[in-house]
Tab-separated table of C-alpha atoms in Angstrom:
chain	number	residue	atom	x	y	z
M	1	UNK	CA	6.459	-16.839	14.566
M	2	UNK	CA	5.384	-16.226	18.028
M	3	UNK	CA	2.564	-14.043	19.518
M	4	UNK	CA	3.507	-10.322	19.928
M	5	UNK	CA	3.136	-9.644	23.884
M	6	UNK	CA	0.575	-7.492	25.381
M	7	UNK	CA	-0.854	-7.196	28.907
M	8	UNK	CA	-3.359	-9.464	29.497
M	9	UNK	CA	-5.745	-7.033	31.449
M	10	UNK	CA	-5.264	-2.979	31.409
M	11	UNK	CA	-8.134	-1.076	33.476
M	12	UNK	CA	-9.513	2.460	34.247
M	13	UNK	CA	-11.898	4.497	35.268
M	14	UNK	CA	-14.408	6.670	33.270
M	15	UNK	CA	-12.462	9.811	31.386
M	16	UNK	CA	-8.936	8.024	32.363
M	17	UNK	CA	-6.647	8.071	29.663
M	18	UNK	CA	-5.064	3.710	29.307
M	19	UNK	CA	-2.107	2.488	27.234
M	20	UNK	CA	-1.690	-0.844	25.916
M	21	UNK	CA	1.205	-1.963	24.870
M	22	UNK	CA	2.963	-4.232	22.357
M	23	UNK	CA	6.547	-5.581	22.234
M	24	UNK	CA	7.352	-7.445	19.862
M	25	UNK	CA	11.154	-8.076	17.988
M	26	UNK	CA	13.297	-6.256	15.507
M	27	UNK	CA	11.736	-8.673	13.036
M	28	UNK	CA	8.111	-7.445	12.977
M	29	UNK	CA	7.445	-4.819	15.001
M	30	UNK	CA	10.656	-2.842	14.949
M	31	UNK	CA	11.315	-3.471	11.194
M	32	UNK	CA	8.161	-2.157	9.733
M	33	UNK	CA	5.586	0.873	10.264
M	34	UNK	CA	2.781	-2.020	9.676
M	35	UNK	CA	1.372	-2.199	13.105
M	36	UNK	CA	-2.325	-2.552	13.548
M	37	UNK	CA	-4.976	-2.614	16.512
M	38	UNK	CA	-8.200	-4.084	16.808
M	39	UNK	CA	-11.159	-3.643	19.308
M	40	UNK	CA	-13.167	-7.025	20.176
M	41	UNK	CA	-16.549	-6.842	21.537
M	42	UNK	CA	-17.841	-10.418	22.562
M	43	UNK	CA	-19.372	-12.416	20.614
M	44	UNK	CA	-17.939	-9.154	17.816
M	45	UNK	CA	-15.872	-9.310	14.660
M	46	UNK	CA	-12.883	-7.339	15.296
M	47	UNK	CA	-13.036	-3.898	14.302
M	48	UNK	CA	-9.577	-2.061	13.236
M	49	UNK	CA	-8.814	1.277	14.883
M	50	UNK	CA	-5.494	1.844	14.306
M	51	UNK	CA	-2.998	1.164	10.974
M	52	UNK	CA	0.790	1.861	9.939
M	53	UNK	CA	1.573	2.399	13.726
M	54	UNK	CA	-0.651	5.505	13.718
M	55	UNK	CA	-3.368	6.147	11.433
M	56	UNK	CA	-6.630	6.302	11.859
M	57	UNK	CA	-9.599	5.271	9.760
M	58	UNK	CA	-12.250	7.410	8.876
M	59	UNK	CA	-14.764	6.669	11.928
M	60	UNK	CA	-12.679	5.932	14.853
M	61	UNK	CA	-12.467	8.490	17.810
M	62	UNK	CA	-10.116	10.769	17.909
M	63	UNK	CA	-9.783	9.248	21.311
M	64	UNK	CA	-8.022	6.777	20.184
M	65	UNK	CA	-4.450	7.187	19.294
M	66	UNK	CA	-1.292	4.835	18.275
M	67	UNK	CA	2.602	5.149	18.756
M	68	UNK	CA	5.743	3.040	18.357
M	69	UNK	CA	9.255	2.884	20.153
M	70	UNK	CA	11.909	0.549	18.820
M	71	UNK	CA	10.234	-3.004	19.065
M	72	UNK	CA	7.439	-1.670	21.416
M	73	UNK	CA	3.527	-0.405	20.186
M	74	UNK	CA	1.341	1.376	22.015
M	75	UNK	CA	-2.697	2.249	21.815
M	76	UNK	CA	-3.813	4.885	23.864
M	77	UNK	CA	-7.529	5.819	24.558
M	78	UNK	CA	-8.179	8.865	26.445
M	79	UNK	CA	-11.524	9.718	27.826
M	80	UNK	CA	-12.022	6.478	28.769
M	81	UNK	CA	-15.735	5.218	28.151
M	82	UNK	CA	-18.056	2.280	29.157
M	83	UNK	CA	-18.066	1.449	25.276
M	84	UNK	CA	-14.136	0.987	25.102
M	85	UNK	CA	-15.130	-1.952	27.344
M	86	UNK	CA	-13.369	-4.709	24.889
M	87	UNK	CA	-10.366	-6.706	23.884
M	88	UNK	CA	-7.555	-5.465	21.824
M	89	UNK	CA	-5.093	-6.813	19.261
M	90	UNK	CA	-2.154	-5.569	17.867
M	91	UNK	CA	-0.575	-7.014	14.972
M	92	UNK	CA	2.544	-6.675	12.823
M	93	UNK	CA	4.075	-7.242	9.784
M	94	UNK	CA	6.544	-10.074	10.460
M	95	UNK	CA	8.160	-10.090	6.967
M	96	UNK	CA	8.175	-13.180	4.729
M	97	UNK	CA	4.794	-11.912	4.119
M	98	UNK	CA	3.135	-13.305	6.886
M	99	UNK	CA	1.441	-11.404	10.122
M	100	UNK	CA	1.407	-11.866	13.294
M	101	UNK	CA	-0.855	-10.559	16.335
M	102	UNK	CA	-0.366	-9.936	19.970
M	103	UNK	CA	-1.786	-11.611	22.665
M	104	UNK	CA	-4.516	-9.728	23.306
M	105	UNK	CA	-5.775	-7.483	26.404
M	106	UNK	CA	-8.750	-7.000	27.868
M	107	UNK	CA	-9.671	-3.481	28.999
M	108	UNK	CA	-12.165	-2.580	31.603
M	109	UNK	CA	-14.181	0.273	32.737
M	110	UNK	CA	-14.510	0.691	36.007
C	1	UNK	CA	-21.252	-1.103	2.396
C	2	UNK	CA	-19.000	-3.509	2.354
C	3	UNK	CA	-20.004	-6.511	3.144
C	4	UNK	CA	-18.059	-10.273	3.726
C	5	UNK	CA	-20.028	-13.332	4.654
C	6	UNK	CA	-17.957	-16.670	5.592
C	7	UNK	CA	-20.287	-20.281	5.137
C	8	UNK	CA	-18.845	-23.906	5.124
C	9	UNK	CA	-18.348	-24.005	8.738
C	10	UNK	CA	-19.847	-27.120	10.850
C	11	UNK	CA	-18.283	-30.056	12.704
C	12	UNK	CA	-15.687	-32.684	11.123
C	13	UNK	CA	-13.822	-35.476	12.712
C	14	UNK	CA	-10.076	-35.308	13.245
C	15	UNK	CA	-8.474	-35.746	9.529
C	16	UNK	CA	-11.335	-34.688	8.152
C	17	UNK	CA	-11.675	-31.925	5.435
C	18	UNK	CA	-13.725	-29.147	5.208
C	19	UNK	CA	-14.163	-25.744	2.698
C	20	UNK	CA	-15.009	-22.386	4.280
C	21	UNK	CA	-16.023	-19.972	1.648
C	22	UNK	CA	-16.455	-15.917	2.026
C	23	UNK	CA	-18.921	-13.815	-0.278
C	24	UNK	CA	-18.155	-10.387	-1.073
C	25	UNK	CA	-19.731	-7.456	-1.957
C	26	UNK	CA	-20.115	-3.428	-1.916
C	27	UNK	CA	-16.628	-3.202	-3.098
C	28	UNK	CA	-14.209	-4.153	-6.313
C	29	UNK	CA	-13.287	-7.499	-4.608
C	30	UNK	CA	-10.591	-7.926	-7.601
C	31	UNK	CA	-8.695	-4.893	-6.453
C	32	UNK	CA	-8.023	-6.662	-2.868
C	33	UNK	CA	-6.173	-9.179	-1.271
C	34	UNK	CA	-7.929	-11.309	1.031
C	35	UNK	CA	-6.702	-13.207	4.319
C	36	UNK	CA	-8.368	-16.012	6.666
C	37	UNK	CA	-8.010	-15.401	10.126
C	38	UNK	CA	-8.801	-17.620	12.903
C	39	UNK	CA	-9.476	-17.878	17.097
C	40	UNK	CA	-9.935	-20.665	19.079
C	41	UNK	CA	-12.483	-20.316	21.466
C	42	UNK	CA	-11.295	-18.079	23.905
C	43	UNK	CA	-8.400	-17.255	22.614
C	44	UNK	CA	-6.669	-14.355	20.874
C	45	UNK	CA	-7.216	-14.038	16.846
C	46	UNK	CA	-3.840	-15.811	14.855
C	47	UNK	CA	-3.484	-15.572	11.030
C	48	UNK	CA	-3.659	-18.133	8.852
C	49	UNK	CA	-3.206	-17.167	5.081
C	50	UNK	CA	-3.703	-14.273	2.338
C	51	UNK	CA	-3.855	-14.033	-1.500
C	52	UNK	CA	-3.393	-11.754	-3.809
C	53	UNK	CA	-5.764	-9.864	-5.338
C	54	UNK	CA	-4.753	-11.854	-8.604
C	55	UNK	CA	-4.233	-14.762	-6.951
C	56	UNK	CA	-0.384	-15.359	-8.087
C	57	UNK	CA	0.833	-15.078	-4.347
C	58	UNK	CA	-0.601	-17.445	-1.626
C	59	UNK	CA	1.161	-17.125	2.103
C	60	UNK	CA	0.238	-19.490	4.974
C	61	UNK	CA	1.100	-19.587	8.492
C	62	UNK	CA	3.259	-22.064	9.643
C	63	UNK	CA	0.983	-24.152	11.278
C	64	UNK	CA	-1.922	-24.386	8.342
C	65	UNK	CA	1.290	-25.014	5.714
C	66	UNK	CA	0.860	-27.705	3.194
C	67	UNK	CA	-2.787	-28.521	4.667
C	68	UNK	CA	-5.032	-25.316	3.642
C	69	UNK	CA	-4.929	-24.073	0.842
C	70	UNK	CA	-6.409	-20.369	-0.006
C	71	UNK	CA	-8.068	-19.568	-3.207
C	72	UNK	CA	-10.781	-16.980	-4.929
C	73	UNK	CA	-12.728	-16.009	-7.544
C	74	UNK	CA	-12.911	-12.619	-8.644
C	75	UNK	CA	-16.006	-13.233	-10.905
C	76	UNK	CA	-17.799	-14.741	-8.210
C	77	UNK	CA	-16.796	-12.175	-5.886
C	78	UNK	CA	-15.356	-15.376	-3.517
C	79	UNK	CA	-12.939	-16.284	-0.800
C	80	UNK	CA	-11.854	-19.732	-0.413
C	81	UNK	CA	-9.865	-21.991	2.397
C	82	UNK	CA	-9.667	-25.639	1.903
C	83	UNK	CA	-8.984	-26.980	4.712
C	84	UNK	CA	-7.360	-30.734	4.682
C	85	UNK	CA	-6.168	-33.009	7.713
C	86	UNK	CA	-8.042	-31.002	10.398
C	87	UNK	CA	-6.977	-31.588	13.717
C	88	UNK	CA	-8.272	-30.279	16.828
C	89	UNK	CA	-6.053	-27.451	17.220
C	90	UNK	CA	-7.637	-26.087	14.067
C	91	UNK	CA	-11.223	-25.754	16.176
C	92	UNK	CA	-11.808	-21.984	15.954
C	93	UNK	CA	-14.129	-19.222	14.430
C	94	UNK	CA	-12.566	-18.601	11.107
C	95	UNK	CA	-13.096	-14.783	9.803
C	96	UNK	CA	-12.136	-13.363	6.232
C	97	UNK	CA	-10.954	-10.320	5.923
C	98	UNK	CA	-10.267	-7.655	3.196
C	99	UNK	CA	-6.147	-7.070	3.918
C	100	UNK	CA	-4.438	-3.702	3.126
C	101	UNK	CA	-0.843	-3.625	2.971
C	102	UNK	CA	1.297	-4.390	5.943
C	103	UNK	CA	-1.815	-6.658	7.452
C	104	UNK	CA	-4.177	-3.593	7.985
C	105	UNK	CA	-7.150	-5.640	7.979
C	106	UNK	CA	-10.265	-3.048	7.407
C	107	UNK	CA	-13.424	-5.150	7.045
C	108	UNK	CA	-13.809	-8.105	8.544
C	109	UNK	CA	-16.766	-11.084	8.553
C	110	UNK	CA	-18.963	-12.174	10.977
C	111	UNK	CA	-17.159	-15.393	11.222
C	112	UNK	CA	-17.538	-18.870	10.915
C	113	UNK	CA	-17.572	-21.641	13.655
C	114	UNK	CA	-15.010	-24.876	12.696
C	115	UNK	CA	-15.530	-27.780	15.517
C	116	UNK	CA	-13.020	-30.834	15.033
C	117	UNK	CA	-13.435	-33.168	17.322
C	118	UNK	CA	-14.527	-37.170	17.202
């Protein structure tokens, strides 16, 4: 199962609004609503912000919103902060009950 | 809270074996499947295998199949990954992680460090 792809770098300034975004195949990503997305700080445990595509859990920003097209996942944050500084991971679903994640991007604030 | 701690991590020559084990708490770890997931240093996060919360169903990824094997115990409150003929590739903080369905994985551990190399 290969690595779903994602930019490796997306970057913006302060109140900006960034997408990331996640292609992967009609196998995973465009055959189930199970896409997630994580937030990395370094040296961090991932931390999950978004599930099934577009749900939030309790405790994540409002900011912070999900979407999916066909094969293709997005994260948006709006209001871009200095603590959104991090990587992030989306992941899928890839049937045979096994998951795969994307490559990963690293956002920065500028 | 919920709380996951992985231990058993250290260093281990090529072909060497290791067991990482994950304690749980501040939830009913029965109720929950449980995956491994790993990254190699500096690289993105890959998973490696989840179990039922029963333990009947076991998945691994492709490259970990037929050398870790995944196990718990709900009195104990426990996570298990035996890992067998470690090679180098399998260098990598290894986090557990409680696992929704679909691969929503909502709490995560701190992580521990796996170094194989001779």
């Amino acid at each position: 199962q290969s690595a779903l792809t994602q930019p490796a770098s997306v970057s913006g300034s302060p109140g900006q609004s960034i997408t990331i975004s996640c292609a992967g195949t009609s196998s995973d990503v465009g055959a189930h609503n199970y896409v997630s997305w994580y937030q990395q700080h370094p040296g961090k445990a991932p931390k999950l912000m978004i599930y099934d595509v577009s749900k939030r859990p309790s405790g994540v920003s409002n900011r912070v919103s999900g979407s999916k097209s066909g094969n293709r996942a997005s994260l948006t944050i709006s209001g871009l902060q200095a603590e959104d500084e991090a990587d992030y991971y989306c992941c899928s679903y890839a049937g045979t009950s096994t998951y795969v994640f994307g490559t990963g991007t690293k956002v920065t604030v500028l | 809270q919920v709380l996951l701690v992985e231990s058993g991590g250290g260093l281990v020559k090529p072909g060497g074996s290791l067991r990482l084990s994950c304690a749980a708490a501040g939830f009913t770890f029965s109720d929950y499947y449980m995956s491994w997931i790993r990254q190699a240093p500096g690289k993105g996060l890959e998973w490696v295998s989840y179990i039922s919360a029963s333990a009947s169903t076991k998945y691994y990824a492709d490259s970990v199949k037929g050398r870790f094997t995944i196990s718990r115990d709900n009195v104990k409150k426990s996570l298990f990954l035996q890992m067998n003929s470690l090679r180098a590739e399998d260098t990598a903080v290894y986090y557990c992680a409680r696992d929704l369905v679909g691969g929503t994985f909502d709490y995560w551990g701190q992580g521990t460090l796996v170094t194989v190399s001779s």
